[in-house]
mmCIF file of C-alpha atoms and ligand atoms in Angstrom:
data_model
loop_
_atom_site.group_PDB
_atom_site.id
_atom_site.type_symbol
_atom_site.label_atom_id
_atom_site.label_comp_id
_atom_site.label_asym_id
_atom_site.label_seq_id
_atom_site.Cartn_x
_atom_site.Cartn_y
_atom_site.Cartn_z
ATOM 1 C CA MET A 1 -133.351 20.443 88.934
ATOM 2 C CA THR A 2 -131.171 22.855 90.202
ATOM 3 C CA VAL A 3 -130.465 25.623 88.717
ATOM 4 C CA TYR A 4 -125.714 26.626 88.655
ATOM 5 C CA LEU A 5 -124.603 30.051 87.414
ATOM 6 C CA ILE A 6 -121.281 29.317 87.951
ATOM 7 C CA ARG A 7 -119.032 32.704 88.407
ATOM 8 C CA ASN A 8 -116.185 33.490 86.648
ATOM 9 C CA VAL A 9 -114.777 30.426 85.437
ATOM 10 C CA SER A 10 -111.887 30.031 82.766
ATOM 11 C CA VAL A 11 -112.690 27.335 80.734
ATOM 12 C CA VAL A 12 -110.405 25.196 79.340
ATOM 13 C CA GLY A 13 -108.117 27.788 80.108
ATOM 14 C CA GLY A 14 -109.799 30.660 78.888
ATOM 15 C CA ALA A 15 -110.584 34.087 79.991
ATOM 16 C CA PRO A 16 -113.257 34.564 83.429
ATOM 17 C CA THR A 17 -116.912 33.575 82.264
ATOM 18 C CA ASP A 18 -119.684 32.680 83.286
ATOM 19 C CA LEU A 19 -121.648 29.547 82.946
ATOM 20 C CA LEU A 20 -125.093 28.774 83.351
ATOM 21 C CA ILE A 21 -126.290 25.216 83.779
ATOM 22 C CA ARG A 22 -130.016 24.662 83.237
ATOM 23 C CA ASP A 23 -132.005 21.523 82.583
ATOM 24 C CA GLY A 24 -128.890 19.475 82.838
ATOM 25 C CA VAL A 25 -127.241 21.365 79.584
ATOM 26 C CA VAL A 26 -125.358 24.633 79.908
ATOM 27 C CA ALA A 27 -127.750 26.972 79.093
ATOM 28 C CA GLU A 28 -125.700 30.886 78.617
ATOM 29 C CA THR A 29 -121.842 31.341 78.644
ATOM 30 C CA GLY A 30 -120.716 35.020 78.922
ATOM 31 C CA ALA A 31 -119.975 37.661 81.459
ATOM 32 C CA GLY A 32 -122.042 39.122 83.928
ATOM 33 C CA LEU A 33 -124.842 36.533 83.498
ATOM 34 C CA THR A 34 -128.441 36.795 85.531
ATOM 35 C CA ALA A 35 -130.656 34.047 86.890
ATOM 36 C CA PRO A 36 -132.774 33.911 89.850
ATOM 37 C CA ASP A 37 -133.899 31.060 90.352
ATOM 38 C CA ALA A 38 -129.615 29.815 90.311
ATOM 39 C CA THR A 39 -127.514 28.088 92.843
ATOM 40 C CA VAL A 40 -124.331 31.336 92.180
ATOM 41 C CA LEU A 41 -121.057 29.225 92.544
ATOM 42 C CA ASP A 42 -117.966 31.459 93.077
ATOM 43 C CA ALA A 43 -115.207 30.054 91.109
ATOM 44 C CA THR A 44 -113.074 32.804 90.585
ATOM 45 C CA GLY A 45 -109.394 30.701 89.638
ATOM 46 C CA LEU A 46 -110.941 27.883 89.165
ATOM 47 C CA VAL A 47 -111.043 26.259 85.100
ATOM 48 C CA ALA A 48 -113.670 24.173 83.828
ATOM 49 C CA LEU A 49 -112.313 21.435 81.441
ATOM 50 C CA PRO A 50 -115.363 18.919 80.213
ATOM 51 C CA GLY A 51 -115.552 15.973 82.386
ATOM 52 C CA LEU A 52 -113.259 13.406 82.312
ATOM 53 C CA VAL A 53 -113.299 10.066 80.721
ATOM 54 C CA ASP A 54 -111.385 7.428 81.678
ATOM 55 C CA LEU A 55 -110.724 4.778 78.923
ATOM 56 C CA HIS A 56 -109.340 2.243 81.359
ATOM 57 C CA THR A 57 -110.944 1.376 84.455
ATOM 58 C CA HIS A 58 -110.915 -1.521 86.732
ATOM 59 C CA LEU A 59 -114.345 -1.510 89.382
ATOM 60 C CA ARG A 60 -113.791 -4.782 90.464
ATOM 61 C CA GLU A 61 -117.728 -6.134 90.870
ATOM 62 C CA PRO A 62 -119.018 -8.673 90.412
ATOM 63 C CA GLY A 63 -116.522 -10.759 92.095
ATOM 64 C CA ARG A 64 -114.192 -8.552 94.601
ATOM 65 C CA GLU A 65 -116.538 -5.912 96.124
ATOM 66 C CA ASP A 66 -113.910 -6.082 98.907
ATOM 67 C CA ALA A 67 -111.604 -4.245 96.447
ATOM 68 C CA GLU A 68 -113.871 -2.077 94.849
ATOM 69 C CA THR A 69 -117.450 -1.311 93.805
ATOM 70 C CA VAL A 70 -118.855 -0.109 90.687
ATOM 71 C CA GLU A 71 -120.690 2.465 93.231
ATOM 72 C CA SER A 72 -117.393 3.487 94.887
ATOM 73 C CA GLY A 73 -115.515 3.428 91.865
ATOM 74 C CA SER A 74 -117.476 5.842 90.170
ATOM 75 C CA ARG A 75 -117.507 7.826 93.949
ATOM 76 C CA ALA A 76 -113.765 8.245 93.451
ATOM 77 C CA ALA A 77 -113.871 8.766 89.627
ATOM 78 C CA ALA A 78 -116.246 11.859 90.165
ATOM 79 C CA LEU A 79 -114.199 13.607 92.319
ATOM 80 C CA GLY A 80 -110.968 12.962 90.638
ATOM 81 C CA GLY A 81 -112.921 15.122 87.691
ATOM 82 C CA TYR A 82 -114.672 12.044 85.499
ATOM 83 C CA THR A 83 -117.770 11.775 84.292
ATOM 84 C CA ALA A 84 -117.363 8.674 82.376
ATOM 85 C CA VAL A 85 -115.611 6.062 82.614
ATOM 86 C CA CYS A 86 -114.786 2.597 80.774
ATOM 87 C CA ALA A 87 -114.791 -0.859 82.667
ATOM 88 C CA MET A 88 -112.380 -3.174 81.903
ATOM 89 C CA ALA A 89 -113.974 -6.314 81.682
ATOM 90 C CA ASN A 90 -111.923 -8.595 83.970
ATOM 91 C CA THR A 91 -114.214 -9.713 86.737
ATOM 92 C CA SER A 92 -115.773 -12.682 88.087
ATOM 93 C CA PRO A 93 -117.541 -14.065 86.137
ATOM 94 C CA VAL A 94 -115.278 -11.952 83.220
ATOM 95 C CA ALA A 95 -117.668 -9.662 80.769
ATOM 96 C CA ASP A 96 -117.886 -11.583 78.547
ATOM 97 C CA THR A 97 -121.503 -12.157 77.625
ATOM 98 C CA ALA A 98 -124.599 -9.835 77.165
ATOM 99 C CA GLY A 99 -125.735 -10.561 80.551
ATOM 100 C CA VAL A 100 -122.535 -9.890 82.551
ATOM 101 C CA VAL A 101 -121.911 -6.046 80.854
ATOM 102 C CA GLU A 102 -125.429 -5.369 81.207
ATOM 103 C CA GLN A 103 -125.181 -5.812 85.388
ATOM 104 C CA VAL A 104 -122.131 -3.237 85.050
ATOM 105 C CA TRP A 105 -124.233 -0.799 82.977
ATOM 106 C CA ARG A 106 -127.004 -0.937 85.285
ATOM 107 C CA LEU A 107 -124.751 -0.963 87.957
ATOM 108 C CA GLY A 108 -123.039 2.539 86.736
ATOM 109 C CA ARG A 109 -126.634 3.718 85.964
ATOM 110 C CA GLU A 110 -128.069 2.944 89.704
ATOM 111 C CA ALA A 111 -124.971 4.556 90.855
ATOM 112 C CA GLY A 112 -125.396 7.880 89.432
ATOM 113 C CA LEU A 113 -122.393 9.660 89.651
ATOM 114 C CA VAL A 114 -120.126 8.853 86.415
ATOM 115 C CA ASP A 115 -121.558 7.043 82.784
ATOM 116 C CA VAL A 116 -120.391 3.601 83.681
ATOM 117 C CA GLN A 117 -119.918 2.145 79.852
ATOM 118 C CA PRO A 118 -118.510 -1.372 80.091
ATOM 119 C CA ILE A 119 -115.802 -3.046 78.238
ATOM 120 C CA GLY A 120 -116.136 -6.595 76.845
ATOM 121 C CA ALA A 121 -114.095 -9.518 76.740
ATOM 122 C CA VAL A 122 -112.618 -10.625 73.430
ATOM 123 C CA THR A 123 -111.833 -13.828 74.594
ATOM 124 C CA VAL A 124 -114.637 -16.012 76.554
ATOM 125 C CA GLY A 125 -113.516 -16.379 80.119
ATOM 126 C CA LEU A 126 -109.924 -13.979 78.898
ATOM 127 C CA ALA A 127 -108.939 -17.414 78.391
ATOM 128 C CA GLY A 128 -107.450 -16.294 74.556
ATOM 129 C CA GLU A 129 -109.050 -19.266 73.146
ATOM 130 C CA ARG A 130 -112.453 -18.609 71.384
ATOM 131 C CA LEU A 131 -113.807 -15.643 70.831
ATOM 132 C CA ALA A 132 -116.750 -14.436 73.326
ATOM 133 C CA GLU A 133 -120.294 -12.999 71.821
ATOM 134 C CA LEU A 134 -119.198 -9.613 70.754
ATOM 135 C CA GLY A 135 -122.028 -9.299 68.704
ATOM 136 C CA ALA A 136 -124.131 -9.884 71.321
ATOM 137 C CA MET A 137 -122.331 -7.421 74.063
ATOM 138 C CA ALA A 138 -122.469 -4.809 71.272
ATOM 139 C CA ASP A 139 -126.544 -5.695 71.009
ATOM 140 C CA SER A 140 -127.045 -5.507 74.563
ATOM 141 C CA ALA A 141 -128.336 -2.563 76.836
ATOM 142 C CA ALA A 142 -124.870 -1.462 76.966
ATOM 143 C CA ARG A 143 -123.872 -0.700 73.950
ATOM 144 C CA VAL A 144 -120.134 -2.027 74.173
ATOM 145 C CA ARG A 145 -117.910 -0.325 71.294
ATOM 146 C CA ILE A 146 -115.114 -1.273 72.957
ATOM 147 C CA PHE A 147 -113.561 -4.861 74.017
ATOM 148 C CA SER A 148 -110.100 -6.221 75.555
ATOM 149 C CA ASP A 149 -109.027 -8.929 77.667
ATOM 150 C CA ASP A 150 -106.691 -7.147 79.160
ATOM 151 C CA GLY A 151 -104.457 -7.729 82.447
ATOM 152 C CA HIS A 152 -104.079 -10.872 79.251
ATOM 153 C CA CYS A 153 -102.521 -10.197 76.228
ATOM 154 C CA VAL A 154 -104.845 -11.898 73.061
ATOM 155 C CA ALA A 155 -101.431 -13.352 72.087
ATOM 156 C CA ASP A 156 -103.110 -15.964 69.190
ATOM 157 C CA PRO A 157 -102.686 -14.131 65.549
ATOM 158 C CA LYS A 158 -105.560 -15.606 64.362
ATOM 159 C CA LEU A 159 -107.750 -14.965 67.310
ATOM 160 C CA MET A 160 -106.789 -11.062 66.920
ATOM 161 C CA ARG A 161 -107.809 -10.838 63.482
ATOM 162 C CA ARG A 162 -111.067 -12.205 63.975
ATOM 163 C CA ALA A 163 -111.970 -9.409 66.488
ATOM 164 C CA LEU A 164 -110.409 -7.111 64.876
ATOM 165 C CA GLU A 165 -112.355 -7.830 61.980
ATOM 166 C CA TYR A 166 -115.507 -8.554 63.689
ATOM 167 C CA VAL A 167 -115.687 -5.362 65.417
ATOM 168 C CA LYS A 168 -115.319 -3.587 62.282
ATOM 169 C CA ALA A 169 -119.053 -4.256 61.673
ATOM 170 C CA PHE A 170 -120.482 -2.178 64.407
ATOM 171 C CA ASP A 171 -117.010 0.400 64.240
ATOM 172 C CA GLY A 172 -115.812 -1.006 67.158
ATOM 173 C CA VAL A 173 -112.565 -0.925 69.009
ATOM 174 C CA VAL A 174 -110.189 -3.644 70.143
ATOM 175 C CA ALA A 175 -108.047 -2.748 72.941
ATOM 176 C CA GLN A 176 -104.241 -4.801 73.324
ATOM 177 C CA HIS A 177 -102.676 -5.119 76.712
ATOM 178 C CA ALA A 178 -99.427 -5.719 74.545
ATOM 179 C CA GLU A 179 -97.086 -8.275 76.448
ATOM 180 C CA GLU A 180 -96.337 -11.512 75.084
ATOM 181 C CA PRO A 181 -96.221 -13.598 77.424
ATOM 182 C CA ARG A 182 -93.473 -16.307 76.476
ATOM 183 C CA LEU A 183 -91.157 -13.480 76.641
ATOM 184 C CA THR A 184 -92.842 -12.186 80.801
ATOM 185 C CA GLU A 185 -92.610 -15.825 81.702
ATOM 186 C CA GLY A 186 -92.291 -15.336 85.770
ATOM 187 C CA ALA A 187 -91.485 -11.422 84.897
ATOM 188 C CA GLN A 188 -91.393 -9.438 88.549
ATOM 189 C CA MET A 189 -90.194 -5.455 86.727
ATOM 190 C CA HIS A 190 -88.983 -4.338 83.987
ATOM 191 C CA GLU A 191 -85.440 -5.890 82.492
ATOM 192 C CA GLY A 192 -82.689 -3.343 82.775
ATOM 193 C CA GLU A 193 -80.190 -2.977 85.210
ATOM 194 C CA VAL A 194 -82.150 -2.462 88.464
ATOM 195 C CA SER A 195 -83.928 -6.179 88.283
ATOM 196 C CA THR A 196 -80.267 -7.431 87.458
ATOM 197 C CA ARG A 197 -79.261 -5.757 90.823
ATOM 198 C CA LEU A 198 -82.063 -6.891 92.601
ATOM 199 C CA GLY A 199 -81.816 -10.074 90.708
ATOM 200 C CA LEU A 200 -85.548 -10.153 90.368
ATOM 201 C CA THR A 201 -86.845 -11.627 86.609
ATOM 202 C CA GLY A 202 -87.316 -8.968 83.989
ATOM 203 C CA TRP A 203 -90.527 -8.039 82.218
ATOM 204 C CA PRO A 204 -88.847 -7.056 78.506
ATOM 205 C CA ALA A 205 -89.687 -3.722 76.366
ATOM 206 C CA VAL A 206 -89.503 -5.515 73.735
ATOM 207 C CA ALA A 207 -92.092 -7.730 75.270
ATOM 208 C CA GLU A 208 -94.811 -5.172 74.323
ATOM 209 C CA GLU A 209 -93.290 -3.439 71.417
ATOM 210 C CA ALA A 210 -93.234 -7.166 69.475
ATOM 211 C CA ILE A 211 -97.122 -7.117 70.390
ATOM 212 C CA ILE A 212 -98.025 -3.450 68.810
ATOM 213 C CA ALA A 213 -95.858 -3.748 65.856
ATOM 214 C CA ARG A 214 -97.611 -7.117 64.931
ATOM 215 C CA ASP A 215 -101.331 -5.471 66.116
ATOM 216 C CA VAL A 216 -100.895 -2.387 64.289
ATOM 217 C CA LEU A 217 -100.082 -4.634 60.989
ATOM 218 C CA LEU A 218 -102.950 -6.884 61.670
ATOM 219 C CA ALA A 219 -105.086 -3.278 62.214
ATOM 220 C CA GLU A 220 -103.775 -1.805 58.710
ATOM 221 C CA HIS A 221 -104.395 -5.374 56.908
ATOM 222 C CA VAL A 222 -107.920 -5.794 58.315
ATOM 223 C CA GLY A 223 -108.783 -1.697 58.191
ATOM 224 C CA SER A 224 -110.354 -2.019 61.909
ATOM 225 C CA ARG A 225 -109.619 0.158 64.428
ATOM 226 C CA LEU A 226 -107.345 -0.562 67.356
ATOM 227 C CA HIS A 227 -106.214 0.685 70.345
ATOM 228 C CA ILE A 228 -103.142 -0.164 72.463
ATOM 229 C CA CYS A 229 -103.552 -0.118 76.710
ATOM 230 C CA HIS A 230 -100.833 1.538 78.784
ATOM 231 C CA VAL A 231 -97.803 1.808 76.752
ATOM 232 C CA SER A 232 -95.357 2.199 78.378
ATOM 233 C CA THR A 233 -91.939 1.995 76.701
ATOM 234 C CA ALA A 234 -89.747 4.272 74.173
ATOM 235 C CA GLY A 235 -89.412 1.137 71.485
ATOM 236 C CA SER A 236 -93.570 1.572 71.747
ATOM 237 C CA VAL A 237 -93.366 5.041 70.708
ATOM 238 C CA GLU A 238 -91.746 4.563 67.763
ATOM 239 C CA VAL A 239 -93.777 1.630 66.864
ATOM 240 C CA LEU A 240 -96.773 3.829 67.093
ATOM 241 C CA ARG A 241 -95.186 6.814 65.175
ATOM 242 C CA HIS A 242 -94.162 4.598 62.495
ATOM 243 C CA ALA A 243 -98.318 2.946 62.597
ATOM 244 C CA LYS A 244 -99.815 6.756 62.838
ATOM 245 C CA ALA A 245 -97.122 7.867 59.727
ATOM 246 C CA ARG A 246 -98.830 4.941 57.573
ATOM 247 C CA GLY A 247 -102.360 6.008 57.844
ATOM 248 C CA VAL A 248 -103.223 3.164 60.531
ATOM 249 C CA LYS A 249 -106.303 3.546 62.891
ATOM 250 C CA VAL A 250 -104.305 3.231 65.578
ATOM 251 C CA THR A 251 -104.746 5.189 69.500
ATOM 252 C CA ALA A 252 -103.094 4.583 72.452
ATOM 253 C CA GLU A 253 -102.664 5.414 76.157
ATOM 254 C CA VAL A 254 -100.167 6.322 79.094
ATOM 255 C CA THR A 255 -101.032 6.009 81.980
ATOM 256 C CA PRO A 256 -99.952 8.512 85.193
ATOM 257 C CA HIS A 257 -98.116 6.365 86.837
ATOM 258 C CA HIS A 258 -95.878 5.449 83.366
ATOM 259 C CA LEU A 259 -95.423 9.274 82.932
ATOM 260 C CA LEU A 260 -93.456 9.776 86.640
ATOM 261 C CA LEU A 261 -92.609 6.799 88.266
ATOM 262 C CA THR A 262 -89.328 4.551 87.359
ATOM 263 C CA ASP A 263 -88.205 0.959 87.796
ATOM 264 C CA GLU A 264 -85.912 2.372 90.393
ATOM 265 C CA LYS A 265 -89.205 2.531 93.164
ATOM 266 C CA ALA A 266 -88.092 -1.140 92.629
ATOM 267 C CA THR A 267 -85.668 -1.377 95.414
ATOM 268 C CA THR A 268 -87.861 -0.574 98.333
ATOM 269 C CA TYR A 269 -89.748 -4.290 97.362
ATOM 270 C CA ASP A 270 -92.547 -1.866 98.202
ATOM 271 C CA PRO A 271 -95.581 -3.801 96.513
ATOM 272 C CA VAL A 272 -97.621 -0.672 95.719
ATOM 273 C CA TYR A 273 -95.230 -0.619 92.955
ATOM 274 C CA LYS A 274 -95.616 -3.443 91.045
ATOM 275 C CA VAL A 275 -97.064 -2.905 88.143
ATOM 276 C CA ASN A 276 -97.925 -4.616 84.970
ATOM 277 C CA PRO A 277 -96.845 -3.353 82.929
ATOM 278 C CA PRO A 278 -94.149 -2.265 85.253
ATOM 279 C CA LEU A 279 -92.360 1.133 85.842
ATOM 280 C CA ARG A 280 -89.879 1.780 82.969
ATOM 281 C CA THR A 281 -86.717 3.918 83.045
ATOM 282 C CA ALA A 282 -86.302 7.439 82.737
ATOM 283 C CA ALA A 283 -85.302 7.819 79.307
ATOM 284 C CA ASP A 284 -88.953 5.749 78.717
ATOM 285 C CA ILE A 285 -91.068 8.610 80.961
ATOM 286 C CA ALA A 286 -88.957 10.950 78.669
ATOM 287 C CA ALA A 287 -90.127 9.425 75.635
ATOM 288 C CA LEU A 288 -94.067 8.893 76.989
ATOM 289 C CA ARG A 289 -94.325 12.770 77.980
ATOM 290 C CA ALA A 290 -92.878 13.767 74.298
ATOM 291 C CA ALA A 291 -95.114 11.306 72.608
ATOM 292 C CA LEU A 292 -98.240 12.364 75.075
ATOM 293 C CA ALA A 293 -97.446 16.308 74.098
ATOM 294 C CA GLU A 294 -97.082 15.227 69.932
ATOM 295 C CA GLY A 295 -100.201 12.843 69.686
ATOM 296 C CA VAL A 296 -97.936 9.899 69.173
ATOM 297 C CA ILE A 297 -99.948 8.756 72.215
ATOM 298 C CA ASP A 298 -103.215 9.721 72.717
ATOM 299 C CA ILE A 299 -104.940 9.949 75.781
ATOM 300 C CA VAL A 300 -103.786 9.511 79.323
ATOM 301 C CA ALA A 301 -105.837 5.996 81.071
ATOM 302 C CA THR A 302 -105.623 5.742 84.367
ATOM 303 C CA ASP A 303 -105.492 1.625 84.700
ATOM 304 C CA HIS A 304 -107.271 2.623 87.453
ATOM 305 C CA ALA A 305 -106.452 -1.150 89.558
ATOM 306 C CA PRO A 306 -107.898 -1.604 93.411
ATOM 307 C CA HIS A 307 -106.492 -4.219 95.443
ATOM 308 C CA ALA A 308 -107.430 -5.539 98.916
ATOM 309 C CA VAL A 309 -104.974 -5.253 101.573
ATOM 310 C CA GLU A 310 -103.907 -9.216 101.289
ATOM 311 C CA ASP A 311 -103.541 -9.026 97.867
ATOM 312 C CA LYS A 312 -100.948 -5.777 98.194
ATOM 313 C CA GLU A 313 -99.603 -6.024 101.630
ATOM 314 C CA CYS A 314 -97.126 -8.771 100.943
ATOM 315 C CA GLU A 315 -94.014 -9.948 99.415
ATOM 316 C CA TRP A 316 -93.285 -8.661 95.887
ATOM 317 C CA ALA A 317 -93.060 -11.521 94.434
ATOM 318 C CA TYR A 318 -97.246 -12.601 95.470
ATOM 319 C CA ALA A 319 -98.568 -8.993 95.352
ATOM 320 C CA ARG A 320 -101.316 -8.418 92.368
ATOM 321 C CA PRO A 321 -100.305 -5.691 90.068
ATOM 322 C CA GLY A 322 -102.197 -2.424 90.055
ATOM 323 C CA MET A 323 -102.432 1.247 91.567
ATOM 324 C CA LEU A 324 -105.826 3.335 91.840
ATOM 325 C CA GLY A 325 -105.662 6.104 89.651
ATOM 326 C CA LEU A 326 -108.965 7.721 89.488
ATOM 327 C CA GLU A 327 -108.559 10.103 91.972
ATOM 328 C CA THR A 328 -104.607 11.643 91.326
ATOM 329 C CA ALA A 329 -104.949 11.558 87.306
ATOM 330 C CA LEU A 330 -105.651 14.777 86.805
ATOM 331 C CA SER A 331 -103.487 16.121 89.155
ATOM 332 C CA ILE A 332 -99.896 13.953 87.851
ATOM 333 C CA ALA A 333 -100.939 15.175 84.442
ATOM 334 C CA LEU A 334 -101.291 18.297 85.766
ATOM 335 C CA ASP A 335 -97.353 18.327 86.881
ATOM 336 C CA VAL A 336 -96.358 16.503 84.398
ATOM 337 C CA LEU A 337 -98.007 18.961 81.897
ATOM 338 C CA GLY A 338 -98.308 21.415 83.578
ATOM 339 C CA PRO A 339 -101.340 24.250 83.041
ATOM 340 C CA GLN A 340 -101.509 22.866 79.527
ATOM 341 C CA TRP A 341 -105.458 23.113 79.903
ATOM 342 C CA ASP A 342 -106.547 22.152 75.993
ATOM 343 C CA LEU A 343 -104.075 19.690 75.822
ATOM 344 C CA ILE A 344 -105.172 18.252 79.122
ATOM 345 C CA ALA A 345 -108.638 18.792 77.753
ATOM 346 C CA GLU A 346 -107.574 16.303 74.740
ATOM 347 C CA ARG A 347 -105.749 13.445 75.979
ATOM 348 C CA MET A 348 -108.362 13.268 78.978
ATOM 349 C CA SER A 349 -111.446 13.815 77.808
ATOM 350 C CA ARG A 350 -112.463 14.974 73.937
ATOM 351 C CA ALA A 351 -109.960 12.260 72.483
ATOM 352 C CA PRO A 352 -111.165 9.522 75.159
ATOM 353 C CA ALA A 353 -114.518 9.963 74.110
ATOM 354 C CA ARG A 354 -114.278 9.776 70.808
ATOM 355 C CA ILE A 355 -112.195 6.447 71.053
ATOM 356 C CA ALA A 356 -115.066 5.020 73.153
ATOM 357 C CA GLY A 357 -118.105 6.255 70.982
ATOM 358 C CA LEU A 358 -119.008 8.184 74.210
ATOM 359 C CA ASP A 359 -122.101 10.632 73.423
ATOM 360 C CA GLY A 360 -122.520 13.669 75.180
ATOM 361 C CA HIS A 361 -118.980 13.802 76.872
ATOM 362 C CA GLY A 362 -115.419 15.195 76.392
ATOM 363 C CA LEU A 363 -116.962 18.174 74.986
ATOM 364 C CA ASP A 364 -116.087 21.849 76.127
ATOM 365 C CA PRO A 365 -118.472 23.088 78.263
ATOM 366 C CA ALA A 366 -120.498 26.242 75.584
ATOM 367 C CA PRO A 367 -124.168 26.437 74.647
ATOM 368 C CA GLY A 368 -126.276 23.859 74.223
ATOM 369 C CA VAL A 369 -123.926 20.650 75.146
ATOM 370 C CA PRO A 370 -124.905 18.914 78.146
ATOM 371 C CA ALA A 371 -123.293 20.064 81.396
ATOM 372 C CA ASN A 372 -120.524 17.104 82.125
ATOM 373 C CA LEU A 373 -117.771 19.430 83.197
ATOM 374 C CA THR A 374 -115.329 19.724 86.156
ATOM 375 C CA LEU A 375 -113.835 22.328 88.300
ATOM 376 C CA VAL A 376 -109.965 22.312 89.144
ATOM 377 C CA ASP A 377 -108.457 24.602 91.229
ATOM 378 C CA PRO A 378 -104.889 24.665 89.730
ATOM 379 C CA ALA A 379 -103.602 26.480 92.688
ATOM 380 C CA ALA A 380 -104.579 24.216 95.337
ATOM 381 C CA ARG A 381 -101.740 21.878 96.437
ATOM 382 C CA ARG A 382 -102.798 18.966 98.773
ATOM 383 C CA VAL A 383 -101.526 15.620 100.227
ATOM 384 C CA ILE A 384 -102.220 12.435 99.038
ATOM 385 C CA GLU A 385 -103.819 10.270 102.336
ATOM 386 C CA PRO A 386 -104.747 6.942 101.684
ATOM 387 C CA ALA A 387 -107.628 6.745 104.084
ATOM 388 C CA GLU A 388 -109.391 10.147 102.627
ATOM 389 C CA LEU A 389 -109.636 8.183 99.436
ATOM 390 C CA ALA A 390 -112.900 7.231 98.184
ATOM 391 C CA SER A 391 -111.846 3.716 96.748
ATOM 392 C CA ARG A 392 -111.888 0.795 98.889
ATOM 393 C CA SER A 393 -109.064 0.303 97.697
ATOM 394 C CA ARG A 394 -105.939 1.656 99.555
ATOM 395 C CA ASN A 395 -102.712 0.940 97.196
ATOM 396 C CA THR A 396 -102.034 4.477 95.684
ATOM 397 C CA PRO A 397 -97.873 4.414 94.881
ATOM 398 C CA TYR A 398 -98.727 8.479 95.834
ATOM 399 C CA ALA A 399 -99.186 8.361 99.792
ATOM 400 C CA ARG A 400 -98.395 11.453 101.500
ATOM 401 C CA MET A 401 -96.809 13.052 98.269
ATOM 402 C CA THR A 402 -97.893 16.988 97.865
ATOM 403 C CA LEU A 403 -99.908 17.396 94.296
ATOM 404 C CA PRO A 404 -101.025 20.298 92.562
ATOM 405 C CA GLY A 405 -104.857 20.511 91.469
ATOM 406 C CA ARG A 406 -107.529 20.024 93.634
ATOM 407 C CA ILE A 407 -111.301 19.058 91.742
ATOM 408 C CA VAL A 408 -113.466 21.343 93.337
ATOM 409 C CA ALA A 409 -116.798 20.486 91.698
ATOM 410 C CA THR A 410 -117.949 17.699 88.679
ATOM 411 C CA PHE A 411 -121.732 17.861 87.175
ATOM 412 C CA LEU A 412 -122.905 15.283 85.236
ATOM 413 C CA ARG A 413 -125.445 16.272 83.123
ATOM 414 C CA GLY A 414 -125.943 19.347 85.327
ATOM 415 C CA GLU A 415 -125.842 17.421 88.526
ATOM 416 C CA PRO A 416 -123.326 17.807 91.299
ATOM 417 C CA THR A 417 -121.841 14.698 91.796
ATOM 418 C CA VAL A 418 -119.000 16.813 93.437
ATOM 419 C CA LEU A 419 -119.250 19.709 95.595
ATOM 420 C CA ASP A 420 -116.450 21.543 97.267
ATOM 421 C CA GLY A 421 -114.189 19.183 97.210
ATOM 422 C CA LYS A 422 -117.035 16.396 98.587
ATOM 423 C CA ALA A 423 -118.661 13.603 97.413
ATOM 424 C CA VAL A 424 -122.622 14.747 96.974
ATOM 425 C CA ARG A 425 -123.696 11.654 98.280
HETATM 426 ZN ZN1 ZN B 501 -103.798 -4.175 81.127
#
């Protein structure tokens, strides 16, 4: 293994220091380190963060390898500064058996660019009718701990209760896509002033808030861990604040796009802005940003949702919901939060690693810690060119926008996956 000496790097915003990486771990830190056998990287002006961890990634394999593969999604993740991603279960076939989650896990190992941790489906085929083989997936080589029907809500309260009870045995967590389906039939965008103006069927905030309210009460009743995917409304924040004050074991995520883009984007009729849950209002964004700073929302998760051109570049009503996220998430976080490195490390690495129970991830670079880390140039600005993204899909809402920050290098267990801003393979 190559030995790396990273010179003059600010670890999570601290004073510049050197990091020596040897045998997959951070061997030493301190000023003026020497190592004759090391490859030296001058990191003056760069910030080292623990490798980012995404709790919500759609890799599309198996089934839609035209939109993304485990390998292309892993490369996009590494370029975005990630060292671990949790792969959602809505593949084809659905990841609802030990066989499918092991396949995804193995493909991730073979790609070797990030740790791919499969998420298991809660219900068979995401159909919301009967529980999938949660225990078999937990016992499999993939050691699944997060279960989600994401894309669909586990709408049946009895099934949700049983899932929460089941995962408690192995400290698992149910990640809910909170959307009361009866309230969002035919919905195309956020229900509000803009949807009225455009004459599009609205997705009301209460469809999300009602499910979160129900599920935090169920989680409290059962004593299980609950995670809420892509929180998008100010009302959801208030429900979560109340639940956390009661001691409910609930965690929550917000996506970069819900921190930045409003439902006004729908007036362009460009389906790149169609997403589930939909883009909301400026008031919602303000509440989500405050909740993220405060900790009512625990993490930023990308909901990276690659879609093939034919599924996205069509009429709004027929377009699939979802946006790319892995290669731009840190830049959006930097734009929204500013250089609050400790907060960024907490929301994008430490907390998601804890929620997912990922060993060796989410740890600040320090002696003895696995060398899963990323180097960021906070002074750089870059223009997002869809054609240059590593993802197989092109549905980024940030095309041709200038965003702050650039990932210079990413290390997975001491081996670079990205160097000089480029994937090593
Ligand atoms: Zn979802």
